[in-house]
XYZ file of N, CA, C and O in Angstrom:
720
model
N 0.833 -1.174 0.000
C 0.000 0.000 0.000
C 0.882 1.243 0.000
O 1.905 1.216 0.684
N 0.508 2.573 -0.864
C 0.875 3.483 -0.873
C 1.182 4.522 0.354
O 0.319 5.351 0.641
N 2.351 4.477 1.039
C 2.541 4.757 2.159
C 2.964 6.238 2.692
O 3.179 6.724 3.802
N 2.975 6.623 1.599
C 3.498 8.388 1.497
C 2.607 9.086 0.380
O 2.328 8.392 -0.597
N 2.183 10.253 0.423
C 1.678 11.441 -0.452
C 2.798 12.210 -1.361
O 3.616 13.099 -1.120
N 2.482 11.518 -2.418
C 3.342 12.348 -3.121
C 3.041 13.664 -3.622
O 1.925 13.797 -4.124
N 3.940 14.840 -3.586
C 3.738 15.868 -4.035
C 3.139 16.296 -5.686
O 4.169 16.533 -6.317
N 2.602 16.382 -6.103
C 2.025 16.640 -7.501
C 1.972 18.265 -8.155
O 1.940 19.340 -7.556
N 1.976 18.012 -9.388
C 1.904 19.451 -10.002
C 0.930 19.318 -10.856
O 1.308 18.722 -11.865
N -0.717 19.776 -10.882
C -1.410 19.461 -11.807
C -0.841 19.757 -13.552
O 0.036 20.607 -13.706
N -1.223 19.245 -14.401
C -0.661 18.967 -15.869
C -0.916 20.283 -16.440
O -0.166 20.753 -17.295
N -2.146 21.017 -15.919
C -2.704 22.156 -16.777
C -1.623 23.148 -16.146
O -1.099 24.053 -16.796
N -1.378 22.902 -14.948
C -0.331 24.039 -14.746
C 1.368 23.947 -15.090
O 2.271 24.658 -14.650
N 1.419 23.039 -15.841
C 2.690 23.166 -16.276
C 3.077 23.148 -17.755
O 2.542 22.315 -18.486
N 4.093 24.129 -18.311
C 4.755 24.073 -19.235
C 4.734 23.488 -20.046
O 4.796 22.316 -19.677
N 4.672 23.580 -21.169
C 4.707 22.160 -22.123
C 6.353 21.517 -21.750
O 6.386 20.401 -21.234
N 7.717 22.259 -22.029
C 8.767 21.998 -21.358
C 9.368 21.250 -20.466
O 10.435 20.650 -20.331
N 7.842 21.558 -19.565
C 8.018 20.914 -18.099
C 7.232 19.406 -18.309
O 7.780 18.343 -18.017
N 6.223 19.481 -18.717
C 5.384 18.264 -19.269
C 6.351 16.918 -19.324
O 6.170 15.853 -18.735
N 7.171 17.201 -19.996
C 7.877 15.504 -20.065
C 7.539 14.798 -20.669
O 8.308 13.843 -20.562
N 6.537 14.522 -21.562
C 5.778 13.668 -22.145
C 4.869 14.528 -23.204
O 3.663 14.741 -23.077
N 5.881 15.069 -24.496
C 5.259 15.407 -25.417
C 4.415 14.804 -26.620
O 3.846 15.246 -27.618
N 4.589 13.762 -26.113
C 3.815 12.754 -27.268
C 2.146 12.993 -27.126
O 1.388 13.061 -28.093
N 1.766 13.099 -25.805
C 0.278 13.288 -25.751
C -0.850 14.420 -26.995
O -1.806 14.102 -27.702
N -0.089 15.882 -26.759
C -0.204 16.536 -27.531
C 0.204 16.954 -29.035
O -0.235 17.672 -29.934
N 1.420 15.997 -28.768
C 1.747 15.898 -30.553
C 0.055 14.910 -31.215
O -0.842 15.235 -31.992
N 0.321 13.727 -30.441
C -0.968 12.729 -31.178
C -2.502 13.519 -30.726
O -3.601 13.412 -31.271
N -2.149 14.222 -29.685
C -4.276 13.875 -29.914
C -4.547 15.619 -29.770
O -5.672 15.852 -29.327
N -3.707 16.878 -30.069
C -3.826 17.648 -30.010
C -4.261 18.137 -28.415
O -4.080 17.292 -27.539
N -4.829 19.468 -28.010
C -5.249 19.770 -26.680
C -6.319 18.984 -26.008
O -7.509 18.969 -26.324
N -5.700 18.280 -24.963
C -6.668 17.258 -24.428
C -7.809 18.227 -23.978
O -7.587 19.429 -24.129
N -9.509 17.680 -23.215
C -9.834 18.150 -22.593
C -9.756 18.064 -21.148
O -9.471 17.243 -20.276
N -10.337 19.918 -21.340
C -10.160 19.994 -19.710
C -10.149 19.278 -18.944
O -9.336 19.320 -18.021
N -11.454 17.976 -19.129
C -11.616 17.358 -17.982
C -10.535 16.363 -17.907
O -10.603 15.736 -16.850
N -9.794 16.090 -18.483
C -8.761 15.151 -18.841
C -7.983 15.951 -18.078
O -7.879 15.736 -16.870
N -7.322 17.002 -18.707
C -5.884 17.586 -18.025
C -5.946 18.044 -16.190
O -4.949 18.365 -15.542
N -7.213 17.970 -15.697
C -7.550 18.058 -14.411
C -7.321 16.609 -13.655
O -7.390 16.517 -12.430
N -7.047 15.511 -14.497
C -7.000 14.374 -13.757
C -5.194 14.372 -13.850
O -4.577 14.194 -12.800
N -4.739 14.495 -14.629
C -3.245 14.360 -14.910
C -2.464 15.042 -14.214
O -2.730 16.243 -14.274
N -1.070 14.625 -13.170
C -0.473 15.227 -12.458
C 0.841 14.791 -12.593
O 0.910 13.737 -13.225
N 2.032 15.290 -12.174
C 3.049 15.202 -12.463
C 3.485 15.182 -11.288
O 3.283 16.162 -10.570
N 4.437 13.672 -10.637
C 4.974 14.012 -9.619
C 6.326 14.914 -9.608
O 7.245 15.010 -10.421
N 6.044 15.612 -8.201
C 7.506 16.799 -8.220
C 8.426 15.832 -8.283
O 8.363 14.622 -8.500
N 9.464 16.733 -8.006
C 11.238 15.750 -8.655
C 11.400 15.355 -6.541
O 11.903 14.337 -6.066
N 10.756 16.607 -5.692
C 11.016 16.181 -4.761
C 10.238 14.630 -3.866
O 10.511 14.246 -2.729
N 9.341 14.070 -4.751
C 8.801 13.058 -3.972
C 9.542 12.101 -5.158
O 8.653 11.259 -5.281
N 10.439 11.750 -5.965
C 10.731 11.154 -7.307
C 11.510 9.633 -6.252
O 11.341 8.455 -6.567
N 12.339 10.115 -5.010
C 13.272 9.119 -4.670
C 12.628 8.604 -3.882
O 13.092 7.496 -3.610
N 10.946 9.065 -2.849
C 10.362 8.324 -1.878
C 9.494 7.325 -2.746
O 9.471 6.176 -2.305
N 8.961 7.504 -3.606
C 8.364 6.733 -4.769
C 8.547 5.625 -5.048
O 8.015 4.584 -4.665
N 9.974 6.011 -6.319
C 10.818 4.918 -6.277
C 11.531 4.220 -5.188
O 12.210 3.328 -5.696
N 11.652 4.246 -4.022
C 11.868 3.594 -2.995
C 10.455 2.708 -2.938
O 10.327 1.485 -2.994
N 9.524 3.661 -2.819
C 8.313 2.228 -2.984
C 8.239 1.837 -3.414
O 7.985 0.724 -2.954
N 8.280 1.880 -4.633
C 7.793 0.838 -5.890
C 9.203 -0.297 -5.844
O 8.832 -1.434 -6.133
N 10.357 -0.225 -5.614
C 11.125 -1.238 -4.881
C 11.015 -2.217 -4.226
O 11.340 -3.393 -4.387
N 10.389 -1.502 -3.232
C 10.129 -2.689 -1.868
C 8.678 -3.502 -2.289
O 8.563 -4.681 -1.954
N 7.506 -2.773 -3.085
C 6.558 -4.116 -3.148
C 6.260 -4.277 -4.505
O 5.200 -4.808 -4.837
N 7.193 -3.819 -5.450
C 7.525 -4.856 -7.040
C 8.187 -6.349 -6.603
O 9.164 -6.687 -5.933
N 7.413 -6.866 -7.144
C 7.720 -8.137 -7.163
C 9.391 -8.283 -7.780
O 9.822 -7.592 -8.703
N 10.167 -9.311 -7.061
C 11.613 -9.460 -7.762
C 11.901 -9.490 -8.452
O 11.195 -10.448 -8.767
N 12.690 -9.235 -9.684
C 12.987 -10.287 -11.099
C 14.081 -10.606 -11.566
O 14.761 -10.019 -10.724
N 15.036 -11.202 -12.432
C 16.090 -11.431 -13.105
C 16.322 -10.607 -13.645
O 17.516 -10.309 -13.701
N 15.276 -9.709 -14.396
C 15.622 -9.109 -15.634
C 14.453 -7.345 -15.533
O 13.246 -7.380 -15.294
N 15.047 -6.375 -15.720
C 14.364 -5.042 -15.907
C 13.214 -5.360 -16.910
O 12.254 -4.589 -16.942
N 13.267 -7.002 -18.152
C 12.470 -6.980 -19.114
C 11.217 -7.040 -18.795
O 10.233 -6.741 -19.472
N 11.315 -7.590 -17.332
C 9.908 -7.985 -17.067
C 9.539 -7.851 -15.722
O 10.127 -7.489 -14.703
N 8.493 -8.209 -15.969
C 8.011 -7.707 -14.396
C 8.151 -9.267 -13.354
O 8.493 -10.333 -13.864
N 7.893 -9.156 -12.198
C 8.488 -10.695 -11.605
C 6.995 -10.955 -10.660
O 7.170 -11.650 -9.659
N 5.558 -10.455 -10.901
C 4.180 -11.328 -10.421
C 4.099 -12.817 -11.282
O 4.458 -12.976 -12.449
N 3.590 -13.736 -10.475
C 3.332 -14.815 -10.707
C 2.062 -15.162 -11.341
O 1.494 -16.246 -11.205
N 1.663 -14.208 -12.020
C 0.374 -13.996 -13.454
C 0.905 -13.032 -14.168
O 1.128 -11.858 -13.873
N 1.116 -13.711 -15.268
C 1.679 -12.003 -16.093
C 0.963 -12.588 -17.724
O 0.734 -13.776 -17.952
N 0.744 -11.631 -18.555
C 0.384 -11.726 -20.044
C 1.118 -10.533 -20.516
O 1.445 -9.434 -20.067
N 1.271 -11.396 -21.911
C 2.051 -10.332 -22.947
C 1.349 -10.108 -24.056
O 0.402 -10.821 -24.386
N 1.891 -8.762 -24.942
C 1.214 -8.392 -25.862
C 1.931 -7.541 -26.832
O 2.230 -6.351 -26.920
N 2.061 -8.430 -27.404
C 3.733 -7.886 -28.239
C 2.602 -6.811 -29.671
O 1.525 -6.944 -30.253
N 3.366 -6.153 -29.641
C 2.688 -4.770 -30.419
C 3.686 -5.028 -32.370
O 4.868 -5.095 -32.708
N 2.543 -5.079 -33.009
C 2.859 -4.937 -34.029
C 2.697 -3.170 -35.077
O 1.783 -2.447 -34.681
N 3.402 -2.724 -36.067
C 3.016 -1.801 -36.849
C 1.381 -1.614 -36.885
O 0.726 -0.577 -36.778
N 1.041 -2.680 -37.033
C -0.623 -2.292 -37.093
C -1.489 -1.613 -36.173
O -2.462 -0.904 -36.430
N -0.755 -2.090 -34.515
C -1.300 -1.657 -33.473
C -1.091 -0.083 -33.336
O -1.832 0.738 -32.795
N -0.251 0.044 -33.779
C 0.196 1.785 -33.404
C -0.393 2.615 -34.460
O -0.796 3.758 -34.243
N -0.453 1.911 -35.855
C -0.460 3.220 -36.863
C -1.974 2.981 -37.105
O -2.516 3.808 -37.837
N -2.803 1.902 -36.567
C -4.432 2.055 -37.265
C -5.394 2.762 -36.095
O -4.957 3.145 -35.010
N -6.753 2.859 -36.512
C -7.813 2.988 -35.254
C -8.124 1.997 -34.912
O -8.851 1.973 -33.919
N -7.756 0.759 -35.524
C -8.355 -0.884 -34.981
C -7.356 -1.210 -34.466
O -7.694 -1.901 -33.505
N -5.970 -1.120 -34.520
C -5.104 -1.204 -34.169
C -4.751 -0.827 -32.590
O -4.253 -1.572 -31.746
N -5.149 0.513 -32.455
C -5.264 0.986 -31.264
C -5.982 0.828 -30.632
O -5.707 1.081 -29.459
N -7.342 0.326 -30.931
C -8.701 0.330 -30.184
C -8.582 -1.292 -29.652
O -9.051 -1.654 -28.574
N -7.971 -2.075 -30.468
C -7.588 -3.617 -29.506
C -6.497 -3.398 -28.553
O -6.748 -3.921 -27.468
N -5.250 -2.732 -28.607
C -4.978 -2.688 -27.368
C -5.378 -2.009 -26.834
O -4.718 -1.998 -25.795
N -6.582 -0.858 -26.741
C -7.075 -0.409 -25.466
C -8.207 -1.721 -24.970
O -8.492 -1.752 -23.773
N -8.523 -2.256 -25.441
C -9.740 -3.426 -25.050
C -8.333 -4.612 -24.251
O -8.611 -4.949 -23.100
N -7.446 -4.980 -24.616
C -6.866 -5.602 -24.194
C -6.043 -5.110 -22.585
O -5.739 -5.933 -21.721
N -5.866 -4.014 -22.503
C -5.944 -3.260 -21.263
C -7.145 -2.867 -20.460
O -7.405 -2.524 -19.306
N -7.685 -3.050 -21.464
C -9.528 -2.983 -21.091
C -9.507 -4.194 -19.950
O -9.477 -4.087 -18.724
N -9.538 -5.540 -20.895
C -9.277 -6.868 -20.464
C -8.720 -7.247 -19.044
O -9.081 -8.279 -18.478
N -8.079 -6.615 -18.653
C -6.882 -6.707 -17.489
C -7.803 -6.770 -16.236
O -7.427 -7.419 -15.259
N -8.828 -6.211 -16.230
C -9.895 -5.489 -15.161
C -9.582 -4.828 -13.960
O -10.036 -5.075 -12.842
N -8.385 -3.565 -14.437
C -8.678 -2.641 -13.536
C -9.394 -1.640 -13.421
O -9.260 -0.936 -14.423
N -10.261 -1.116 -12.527
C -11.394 -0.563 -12.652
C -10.994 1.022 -13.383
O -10.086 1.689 -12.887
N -11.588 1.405 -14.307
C -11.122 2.785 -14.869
C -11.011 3.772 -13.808
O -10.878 4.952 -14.131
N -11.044 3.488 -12.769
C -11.068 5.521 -11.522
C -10.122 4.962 -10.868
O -9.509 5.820 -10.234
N -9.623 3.715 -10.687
C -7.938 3.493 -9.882
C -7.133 4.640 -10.503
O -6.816 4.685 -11.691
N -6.901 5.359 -9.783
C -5.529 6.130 -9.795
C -4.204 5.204 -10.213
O -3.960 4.077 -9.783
N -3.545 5.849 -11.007
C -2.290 4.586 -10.950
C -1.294 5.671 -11.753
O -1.482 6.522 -12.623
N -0.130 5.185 -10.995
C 0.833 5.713 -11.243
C 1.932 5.563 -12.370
O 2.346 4.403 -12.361
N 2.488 6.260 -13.244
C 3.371 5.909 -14.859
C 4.641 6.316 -13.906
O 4.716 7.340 -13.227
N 5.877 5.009 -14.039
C 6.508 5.022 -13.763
C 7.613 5.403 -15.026
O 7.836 4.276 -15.468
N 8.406 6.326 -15.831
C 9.149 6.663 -17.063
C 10.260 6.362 -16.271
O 10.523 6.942 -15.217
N 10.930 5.435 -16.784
C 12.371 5.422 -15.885
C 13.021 5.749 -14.810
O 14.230 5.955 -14.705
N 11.997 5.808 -13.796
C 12.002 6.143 -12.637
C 12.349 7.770 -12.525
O 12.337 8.329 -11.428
N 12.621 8.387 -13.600
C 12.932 9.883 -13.566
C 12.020 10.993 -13.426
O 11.957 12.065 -12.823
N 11.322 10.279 -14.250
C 9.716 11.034 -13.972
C 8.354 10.114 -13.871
O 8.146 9.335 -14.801
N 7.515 10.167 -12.891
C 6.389 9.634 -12.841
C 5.009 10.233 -12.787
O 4.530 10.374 -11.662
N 4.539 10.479 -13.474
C 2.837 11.001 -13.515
C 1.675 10.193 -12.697
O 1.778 9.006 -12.387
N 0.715 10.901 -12.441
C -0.367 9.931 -11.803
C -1.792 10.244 -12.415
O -1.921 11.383 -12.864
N -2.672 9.558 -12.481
C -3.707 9.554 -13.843
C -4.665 8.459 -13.222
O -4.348 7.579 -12.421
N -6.068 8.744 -13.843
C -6.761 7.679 -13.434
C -6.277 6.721 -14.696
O -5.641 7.315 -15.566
N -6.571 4.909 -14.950
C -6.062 3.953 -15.749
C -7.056 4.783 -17.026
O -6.596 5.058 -18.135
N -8.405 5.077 -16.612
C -9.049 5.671 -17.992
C -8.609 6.337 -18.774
O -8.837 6.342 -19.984
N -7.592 7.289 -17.881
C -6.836 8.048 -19.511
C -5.605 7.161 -19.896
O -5.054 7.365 -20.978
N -5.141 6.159 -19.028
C -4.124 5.671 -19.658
C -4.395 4.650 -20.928
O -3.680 4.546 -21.924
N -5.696 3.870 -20.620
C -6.502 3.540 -21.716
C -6.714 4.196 -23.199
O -6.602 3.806 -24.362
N -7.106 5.489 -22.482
C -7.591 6.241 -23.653
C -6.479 6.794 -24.214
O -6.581 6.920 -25.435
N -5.460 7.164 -23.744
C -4.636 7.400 -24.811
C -2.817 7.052 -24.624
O -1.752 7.661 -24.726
N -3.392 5.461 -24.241
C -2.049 4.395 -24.372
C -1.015 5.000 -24.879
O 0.035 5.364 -24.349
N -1.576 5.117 -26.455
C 0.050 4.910 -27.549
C 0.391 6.323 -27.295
O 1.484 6.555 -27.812
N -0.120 7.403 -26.688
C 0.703 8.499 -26.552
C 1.685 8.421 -25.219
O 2.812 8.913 -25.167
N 0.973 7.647 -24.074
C 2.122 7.090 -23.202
C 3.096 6.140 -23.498
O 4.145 5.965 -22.878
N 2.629 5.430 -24.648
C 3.832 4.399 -24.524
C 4.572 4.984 -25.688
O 5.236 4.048 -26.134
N 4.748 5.824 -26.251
C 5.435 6.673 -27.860
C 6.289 7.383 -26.609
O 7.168 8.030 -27.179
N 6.394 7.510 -25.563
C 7.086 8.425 -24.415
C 8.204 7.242 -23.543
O 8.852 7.436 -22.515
N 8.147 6.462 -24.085
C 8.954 5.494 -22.982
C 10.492 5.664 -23.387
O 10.663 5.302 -24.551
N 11.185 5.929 -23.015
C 12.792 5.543 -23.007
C 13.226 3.990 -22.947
O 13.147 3.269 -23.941
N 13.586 3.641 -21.978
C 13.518 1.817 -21.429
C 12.375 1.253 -21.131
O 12.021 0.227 -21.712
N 11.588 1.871 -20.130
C 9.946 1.196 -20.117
C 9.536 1.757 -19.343
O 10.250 2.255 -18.473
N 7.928 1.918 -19.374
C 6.989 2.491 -18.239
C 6.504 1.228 -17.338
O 6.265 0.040 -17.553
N 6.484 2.087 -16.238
C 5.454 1.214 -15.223
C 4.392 2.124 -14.689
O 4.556 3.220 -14.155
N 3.073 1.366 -14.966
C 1.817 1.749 -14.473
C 1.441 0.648 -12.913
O 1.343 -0.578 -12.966
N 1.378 0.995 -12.391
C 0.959 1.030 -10.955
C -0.264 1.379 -10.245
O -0.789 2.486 -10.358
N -0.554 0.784 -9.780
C -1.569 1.483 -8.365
C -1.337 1.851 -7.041
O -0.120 1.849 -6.861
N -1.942 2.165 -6.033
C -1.454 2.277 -5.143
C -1.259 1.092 -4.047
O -0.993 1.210 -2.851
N -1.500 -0.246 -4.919
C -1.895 -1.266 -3.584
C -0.574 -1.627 -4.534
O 0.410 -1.741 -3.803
N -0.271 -1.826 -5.834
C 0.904 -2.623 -6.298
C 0.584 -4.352 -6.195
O 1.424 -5.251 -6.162
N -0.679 -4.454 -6.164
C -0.979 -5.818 -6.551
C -0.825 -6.293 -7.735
O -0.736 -7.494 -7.989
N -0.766 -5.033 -8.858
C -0.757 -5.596 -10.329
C 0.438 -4.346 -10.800
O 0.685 -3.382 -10.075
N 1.095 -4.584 -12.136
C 1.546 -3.922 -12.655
C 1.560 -3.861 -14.407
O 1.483 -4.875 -15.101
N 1.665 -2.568 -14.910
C 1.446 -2.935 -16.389
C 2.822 -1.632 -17.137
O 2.997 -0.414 -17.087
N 3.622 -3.007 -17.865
C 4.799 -2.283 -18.220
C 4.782 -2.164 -19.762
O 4.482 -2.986 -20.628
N 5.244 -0.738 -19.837
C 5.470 -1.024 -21.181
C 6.348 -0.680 -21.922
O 6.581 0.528 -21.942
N 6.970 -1.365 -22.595
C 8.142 -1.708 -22.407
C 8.771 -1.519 -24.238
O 8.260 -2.224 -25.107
N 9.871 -0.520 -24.588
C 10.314 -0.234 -25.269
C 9.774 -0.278 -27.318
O 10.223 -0.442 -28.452
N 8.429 0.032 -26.469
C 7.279 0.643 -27.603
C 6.676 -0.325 -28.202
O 5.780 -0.052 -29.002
N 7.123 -1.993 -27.882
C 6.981 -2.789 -28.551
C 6.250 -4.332 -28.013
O 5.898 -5.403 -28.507
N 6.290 -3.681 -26.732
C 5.636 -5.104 -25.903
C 4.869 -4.595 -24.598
O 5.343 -3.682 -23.921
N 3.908 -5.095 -24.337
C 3.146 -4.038 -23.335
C 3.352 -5.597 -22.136
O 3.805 -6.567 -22.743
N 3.190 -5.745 -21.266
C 3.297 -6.998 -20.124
C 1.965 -6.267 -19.122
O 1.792 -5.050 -19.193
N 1.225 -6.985 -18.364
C 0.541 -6.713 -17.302
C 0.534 -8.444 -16.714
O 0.171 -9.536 -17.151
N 1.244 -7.838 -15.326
C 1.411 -8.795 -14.195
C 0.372 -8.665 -12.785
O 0.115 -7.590 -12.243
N -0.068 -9.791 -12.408
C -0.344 -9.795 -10.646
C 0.122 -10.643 -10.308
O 0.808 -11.570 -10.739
N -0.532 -10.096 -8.919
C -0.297 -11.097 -7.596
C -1.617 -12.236 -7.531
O -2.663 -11.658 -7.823
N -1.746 -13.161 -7.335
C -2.523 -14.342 -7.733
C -2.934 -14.768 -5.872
O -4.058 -15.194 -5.606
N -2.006 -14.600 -4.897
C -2.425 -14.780 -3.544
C -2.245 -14.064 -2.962
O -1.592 -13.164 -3.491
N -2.638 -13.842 -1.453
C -2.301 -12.511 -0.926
C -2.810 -11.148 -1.347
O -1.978 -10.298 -1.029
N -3.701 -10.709 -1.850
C -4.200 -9.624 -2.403
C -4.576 -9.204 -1.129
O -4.949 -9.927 -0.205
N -4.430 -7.725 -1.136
C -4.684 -6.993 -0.431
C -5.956 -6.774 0.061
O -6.563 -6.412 -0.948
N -7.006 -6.764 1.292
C -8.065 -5.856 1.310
C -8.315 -5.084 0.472
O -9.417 -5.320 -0.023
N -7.798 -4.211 0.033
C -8.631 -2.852 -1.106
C -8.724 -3.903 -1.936
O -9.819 -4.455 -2.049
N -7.638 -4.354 -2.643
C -7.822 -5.318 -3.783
C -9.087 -5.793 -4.121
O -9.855 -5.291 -4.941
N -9.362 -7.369 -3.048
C -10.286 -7.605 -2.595
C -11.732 -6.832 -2.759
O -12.752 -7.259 -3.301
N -11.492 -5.501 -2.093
C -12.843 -4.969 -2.123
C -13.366 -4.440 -3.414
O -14.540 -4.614 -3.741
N -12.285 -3.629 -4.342
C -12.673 -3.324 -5.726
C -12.773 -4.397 -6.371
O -13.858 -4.327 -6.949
N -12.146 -5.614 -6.684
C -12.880 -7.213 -7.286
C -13.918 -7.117 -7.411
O -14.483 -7.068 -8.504
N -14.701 -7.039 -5.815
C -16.088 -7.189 -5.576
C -16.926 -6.068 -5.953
O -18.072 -6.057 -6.401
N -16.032 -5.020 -5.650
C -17.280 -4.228 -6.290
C -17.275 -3.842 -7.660
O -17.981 -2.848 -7.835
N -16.669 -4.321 -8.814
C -16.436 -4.289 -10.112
C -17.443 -5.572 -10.794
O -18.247 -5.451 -11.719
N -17.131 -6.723 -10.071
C -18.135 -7.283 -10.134
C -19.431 -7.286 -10.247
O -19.970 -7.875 -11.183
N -20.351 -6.417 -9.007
C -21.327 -5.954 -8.682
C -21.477 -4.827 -9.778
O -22.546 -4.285 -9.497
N -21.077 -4.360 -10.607
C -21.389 -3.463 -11.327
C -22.256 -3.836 -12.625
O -22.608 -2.952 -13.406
């Protein structure tokens, strides 16, 4: 569980400069308002308490390639996926697929240098402009870190969980996603 408040800079109030992630507005032009009110940018001063968390309850691995939960699926991205509207619209259904509830907050991990926080709905909605932004790979997160969804050098997207041990919150959004 998310054990510290990270400091944030809402998106509308910053710079394009400062933004970090020009791909959004290159592809989909000026988001709306109601969009850029959900999007935040963590400061540089919460950047090392963060990544200290996301350390301690990422699962282990061999390799930066992948993530180390004991459920994971892959989804290796072809030309088609990026450059069509069908293309794009299956991997948003395939992140769709994953069933995290669209209003989880979850956190984009960019090389640990910079991390944004967003509900998963806009990360859905406009994936390929987050993942056209990756250097080595993103990590999307929540705040319980039961699941993770990486994506990983423009070309392979991974989403991992935890299969036992789920957290209470976990637990409780299951159920109430269910019930919906």
């Amino acid at each position: 569980m998310l054990t510290i408040t990270p400091q944030t800079t809402p998106w509308n109030e910053l710079d394009a400069s400062s933004r970090g992630v020009a791909f959004v507005e290159d592809m989909y032009g000026t988001l709306p308002d109601v969009h850029l009110e959900q999007i935040h940018r963590v400061t540089a001063s919460s950047l090392s308490e963060m990544n200290r968390w996301l350390d301690v309850l990422l699962p282990p691995t061999v390799s930066a390639d992948q993530l180390g939960f004991s459920e994971s699926r892959f989804l290796q991205l072809e030309e088609s996926s990026w450059n069509t509207d069908d293309g794009i619209q299956s991997v948003r259904q395939w992140l769709h697929d994953c069933g995290v509830p669209y209003g989880t907050t979850v956190f984009l991990f960019y090389d640990r240098a910079m991390i944004l926080a967003m509900p998963w709905k806009l990360v859905l909605r406009y994936w390929n402009a987050w993942a056209w932004s990756v250097g080595y790979s993103m990590i999307a997160v929540d705040s319980t870190c039961q699941w993770a969804c990486m994506f990983h050098h423009e070309n392979v997207i991974q989403f991992g969980r935890h299969t036992e041990n789920k957290t209470e919150q976990w637990v409780a959004t299951e159920r109430a996603n269910r019930a919906v």
